Amino acid sequence: MGPETSTSTTSTDQFISTLEHGGTEYKYIDITKVTSPDAFDQLPYSIRVLLESVVRNCDGFQIKSEDIENVAQWKKTSQDGVEIRFKPARVVLQDFTGVPAVVDFAAMRDAVKALGGDPEKINPVCPVDLVIDHSVQVDFNRSEDAAKKNLEKEFERNNERFLFLKWGARAFQNMLIVPPGSGIVHQVNLEYLSRVVFDENHWLFPDSLVGTDSHTTMINGLGVLGWGVGGIEAEAVMLGQAISMVLPKVVGYKLTGVINPLATSTDVVLTITKNLRQMGVVGKFVEFFGPGVASLSIADRATISNMCPEYGATVGFFPVDNQSLEYLTQTARDKQKIKRVEKYLKTVGLFRDYSNENQDPHFSEVAELDLGSIVPSLSGPKRPHDRVAVKAMKEDFTQCLTNKVGFKGFGIPADKLSSSVKFAYDGKEYTMSHGSVVIAAITSCTNTSNPTVMLGAGMLARNAVQAGLTVPSYVKTSLSPGSGVVTYYLKDSGVLSFLEQLGFNVVGFGCMTCIGNSGPLPEEVDKAISDGDLVACGVLSGNRNFEGRIHSSTRANYLASPMLVVAYALAGTVMIDFEKEPIGTGTDGKSVFLRDIWPTRLDIQETEKKCVLPNMFKEVYSKIQEGNDQWKSLNAPSSILYPWNPESTYVQSPPFFKDMTIDLQSFKKIEDAHALLFLGDSVTTDHISPAGSISRSCAAARYLVKRGLKPRNFNSYGSRRGNDAVMARGTFANIRLKNKLVGHEAPKTIHIPTGEELDVFDAAMRYKDEGTQLIVVAGKDYGSGSSRDWAAKGPWMLGVRAVLAESYERIHRSNLIGMGIVPLQFLEGENADTYKLDGKEKFTVNLPDHVEPGMTIDITTSCGKKINCKVRFDTDVELTYFKHGGILNYMIRNIVS
């Protein structure tokens, strides 16, 4: 918002300037005047965006003058862990996280009314863009109308959820909703929603945002500062709260050279992901600079920024340059607005020339990469930062087979390495063995925003078809573009038909295999994998390949460029050395090698120039808010309060505000708590609150069956995020969960008093009936992965009062606090092994009445052990949220009082 819409103090008036453009006068904050010219020139461009925001929003209450001073003196203060407050310009929600946000807002209206307040005061204060990225469930893949059939199925399954969101669009102000079937939220954000520079009542300021998906970071490729937050924190921002954050260190990542002809932007990002994960950039900004950046398209940069959560940084930022302006032109943005964007950004020192070293700011530390050194790569088989060069793939996978079970191992006995199973499918005989590819998906916002790799995949498919190559019919192939624009240029370039001939039919426009919506494999394929206990593979152009996420039958999953997805689909196995072994046999009976059909980067770029045109973007996005006939026909309620249906299995009023009082309640001590789970390292939000399909044998399934649903109508956890009963039962329901109390992979735990093995939900309910408090004990990087609010809401509903971990993923720790769960951390160098814990102890958390951010406390156990740990309330604001029982409780009390 502009200063005139906040309670701006006179101390910031001195920084207000005016700019004339097109006959109109605009106001703006001149951040070049906030500090000395030398000090300003040393500020990273990402920090300059933070500086503009704190100056513009300084009100002496939420954001104070010391926030301005701290950001302006970033070079010094970033070393001291200084806290600042930041108000982004807007919030982005996607379907799966948007539904619980709208549910919470609807429930907050109920709570405000119950406490005697005005429910209509619950409205987003800042602009909210909600894209119904409905995550395509691939029930239909190899057919011309696969996309139409899948979308019809989505409306059939999710009619109630879509109806609820349409109600939200009417009920709440400042909320723009993009209907289903339009595209992936991050690509729609990049191609359509991004402002780059806001014009609000003739105030100019940089576009910035937070989003409820961790891959919100993709927008940094366009020079828009944005990152993922938990849904709970996003809701607070929607209500006008500033984000409390520690002023980040900024890693400068220098790019030199140009990408070699055989490599792609996907190969670049997998290399960068590995490098930065090894450096350790969690909680830091990464800002790219150097002459190599100028050679990258905005789509290339967006691919790198999208993978930011996988390398662990808060953002991967590319300041705006001429390439950014050309992209705005290519995507049919208004020409006068583009000129205004350029004029404003150059005026305030936010426009970059990457070839000019004099514009390079000061960084906390610097890394460097020669783009020419990049080689074709994949990542896997279980983590996105485990990069493997294509030329080493066969050898690496062979080693993974025999390595002990872990991130790079499957523990296959030597006598089972040559296991194979013959099976019949589609009238043909096939043989499956370890490494056989059964899923090949061009999916996810990581790559489908990038015309270079999408056209490259199409051209590879064309060359393969012309050489007489085919993909085995049992391989589940699919293509899920990030927006309708992709199909335009694939058709115009003439390559879509060749992709379809290889089975890569368009199945829809949204997240897909990357989020676990690959759909069922043929029964014959599932049986062959099971009979042979085979390590079958998925190859996908996504960004997440954690265990159990892609498909329960694919133990190995590799991230790759769309071009390599096509290549491995043709080969039918990852056990191939493309340099030495042919990918198949052509119609002439001769061997065809991958190099024979691989399109050159120059050919791809020439095709891109001819076929990716502004009128395509204009055509697609001119009608995007209208939706299809099915969306138009939804008759949503028009009431201010939502008329909850108690029989609904999709949307229910959550219990978060039940029995809430206007006055703060005293903190209930955590005494003699049992560990609900005793976990190791790298427990992701997938393990805590799984996406994908609902298993027939889990607690959530039993709940749905009792309500008359058959398994075919279970749908996914993501689609049922608006129902707390389903999500509580889905918490810790991942089949790959490794709970040390159980000793094997399973969504199970031990009810410690009896020693009985139970589903996690059932054990939690038994503890609740017994009046026993619960904690979770975990290792490093607890809560990494997607920023799911239910990974905090679910444990809260199970009765978890605290988590004791070796370290946390940034967003998840925030989400825990947002739900009133205490995040505790072992001291540096210590963990559960240090204290010889077995998880069966009783834990008493000695939290004092007057807690301070970052203080050290102790936990005593029933075995007489005393554990020293740090309370991970990092700021006073986080502590305030906790005392209120969570962010939303705090907001309700503020509104009512």
Steps between C-alpha positions, in 0.01 A plus 500: 500500500607862452598714798174692487312181587714428805571709805830622359714713728658828394842339528443326165348797316847624408547195277185558291569617145296542182541360151317608185409247235247518219356824630436358847689582818586209728634495854764256616751439777848599384705237679823642359461784755454277806873449549824629350561430127791266579300305757200474266714375210629219721151374586396183315203570272278263699573697817414824318148361448473433874626853568231657280229302677605590854527869412163509324319306771669658801219580747689512828311194622534188284796644310720748681776740404759257635385250236597753236838556664564126533426428134696804380800380704460144367873438454544520878161401640465182292790357699321561829174309450298822511122468474299712254135519392402470134168560324485340155284666233276196449432136588475207258297191585451183304208262516627246751627767739236754402213283619623475862575874494144581393371240750695669778372843395144371498551343845659822626187688396297256708736546796495879480121496495490261799724741697277794420700653215416589141571199272525720191825637640659169398613591151837496324668838543748451219429357152465123496542297179354150536568263210294182506793284400297185539786254466415274210430143607612299197218252458517541124827549318542349155200650321435816299240627747689397816502859629124533450428167670731574795345845550149353492613250763647783707171689501316181587734431794552856615173675423441586865849641548476712184157623613648602833779696331251675275313602817830635636554711187163666562513517880845653545634827365840533328495138382553409133431135416629333184265205421610137456661376182699819442847390603754454775489780755868592465487520122178702503669725756801544271313545172196696619465600865843654560498880501879552536407852609170580673299809417258557788323835499796647308751364749777291341673224696663164424283193467576257782311208640476199722322185391369186663707275280874477556558536124360852510872581462468444125393863461849616608614407149311807378650725765197487732597423859285220637518184703288229652353525845269276695131540432455623855757778458356592159158543657647743753656701214162502327361660816760777494770354724863558411727198476752479778833380363868498576680728255660242268853459385525511121709251306619639168501227234711609204422346162753516217516348154211355301316167519664237279290376203410163658391636838170660600379740767384194694858375509608843621250503785582147612867598516425821689270311737774257592760777540287722720368214712862408573584863583215528745270790411198431720352829623708703252420687182688395187546774239637420155743729321776489241511512118363147469161615626445713189512185284213342695142557394240591763366146467850366575528729803151403617600133483795573730292713737227239512736240647595735784332281769705205377827683561363640823518878456215740566527650151712464186476855366575637152473882493304652213695570180428544129418128468225552757349782294517290184317223684224742602466593133499135392224421749281781364523744790390859430779689323449826691512311831825334394655840430380625839648191668837569335500869588409442864746214561788694345412804711513309829805283426314172449595442133808289415752476223661161566799576280589807709715389795469848651139414582598189696400553865664366814403145598535300821686233302548415134482179297576467130395272215617483141188414298722338241596231751140372535435149373167322443379380840225343705435504874398206713402239578338648813606863540512802266853602596664163425618587148623229264664569163319318220823331394534357853135403539527129427792452737341715771168315491679165512679614816173627649347157461754338731565791736337466839153650520525879509482804275736331252425136567239223475677208668434246223682169572760393245298195398200721415680754279411321178135444594258547212132432438327429172150637456245568229346838439307649212542180297879492531755319714739705710775437751547723801808519720669737745519846345203457268324830438126478568419872537631770265338836567564847363357675798528785748571868494875441514522444128165554333551877520807460282440496122858392433475166676135444403570558132818294538293208628263536207782514246664195658165319474473601133845368422432179690173434317662572164774251589236237577535491880210438737435503876386172660122522541509408871705812587264759646588806293340840546540870425360764736583851373514786747262711293300492178773702331723191490257304281481799265870503424534121500226486236633793298846347488350171378646284779194430717379225268835320534484518879151351478625218278741406779217512757568849637145629463393813683325377814413839650645828620623477856728321743502129433751218554736722702235526773404133490210520254645261245188288527491118503741284302359210297427202726736284295784742564431527873490120526828454312675750728358330809572145382861580426550740794641732235636851537291659225559860398317821434668772294337841523576861418396604850665633810410248770585130506480416869420144601139394460405824325491410131340155516508218752630260232800712395771481761743697281400834353721734302460867418603584145442745219196439277743389230651231723153390610427421135841332460460268800143420396634388162776295664254347747769480768748715692756218468643641181815686403379729224853565375574131442162331463225564244171639619316270257482355152377706205268399218805414291610246760802706602584612852393854592702687761371793703752730332338416166166649599602768752409850367764771519451795734525736200217320316284516813565872551418579134173311534423685821547839333258402223234333711477660846308818425325771706161438337499149651527642852241768421254242369537264797498758778231731363237243603672330793277638776181387327557127542337221304129421479521270802646778714242750375218264590604470868235673711692615806336641817496879534497518882764677711530193727552165332211253540703200618368156408568261793481202262772631269818295465677786319432823689446525875533778754828424680529471880784752534284770661267275697447623857719803429469787749572867454755490782834320484508168680798397708755266348449137597831341594625202300549229762560127469439511124555192287669508160234432240783442252878463525638605161833537321634755250329656198143435604309695237153650500416209268567267791299717739205596283513292184371608162380259236248221525333373817597141578211257541633374833570827682304687767378761250363222279310346792347841575386542138362147476290562811349794313398280211783572257655231286879495439464631146351817649765554768678757281828639639612651829562828321142517376371442854715763672183683597390211723687484829372149584662357187819698539548410867473135403743558213762652728813279509319256268781473244595140422869597499495647851798373701400509867772360726237386750374256237830412332374468145340715228131543578247767603500345847612572853509329839255581778778500756304403814373178337764442231225461241574598137229730363430747221637836614154656517359213707791519745456876533130463578577237764751735663238776488245278677761426766579870547863455389683788334710436190820620336694396188874433509685541169839551333633751248294699248167417657214618278695545175313485171172663404371770731185322611305663781342163581842372599451727804122491526495119493741450793306765696182300447680183613589674826868572431607788726869526406758374253861436603721490190862541402406768242194628314398605153418873519134494391405199707640649820290810433193284443551317830506832684197610303309207652631551852744207493835561674804448269794379712847437362791297631808710564766510227669162458245317713210273410294212637803270487697740720255434782450133405127550459287212378176698471321306772581749775255752644597860428438811712575828323610755757377808319508804733212742538703775333638350180743702289591443133784254455538421869647170622286280725515140615280196459498234770413140428354220708841331480663790683671645191518876455495624140616853427323656202426830331149641473459589131284805543737720301314830541273675748218486248524121474486482877188719501331271248582198715357659816173556316489136391595585142500778241132480411387504863709815544335661197148412620564658840643811334198540274245443776675727752 
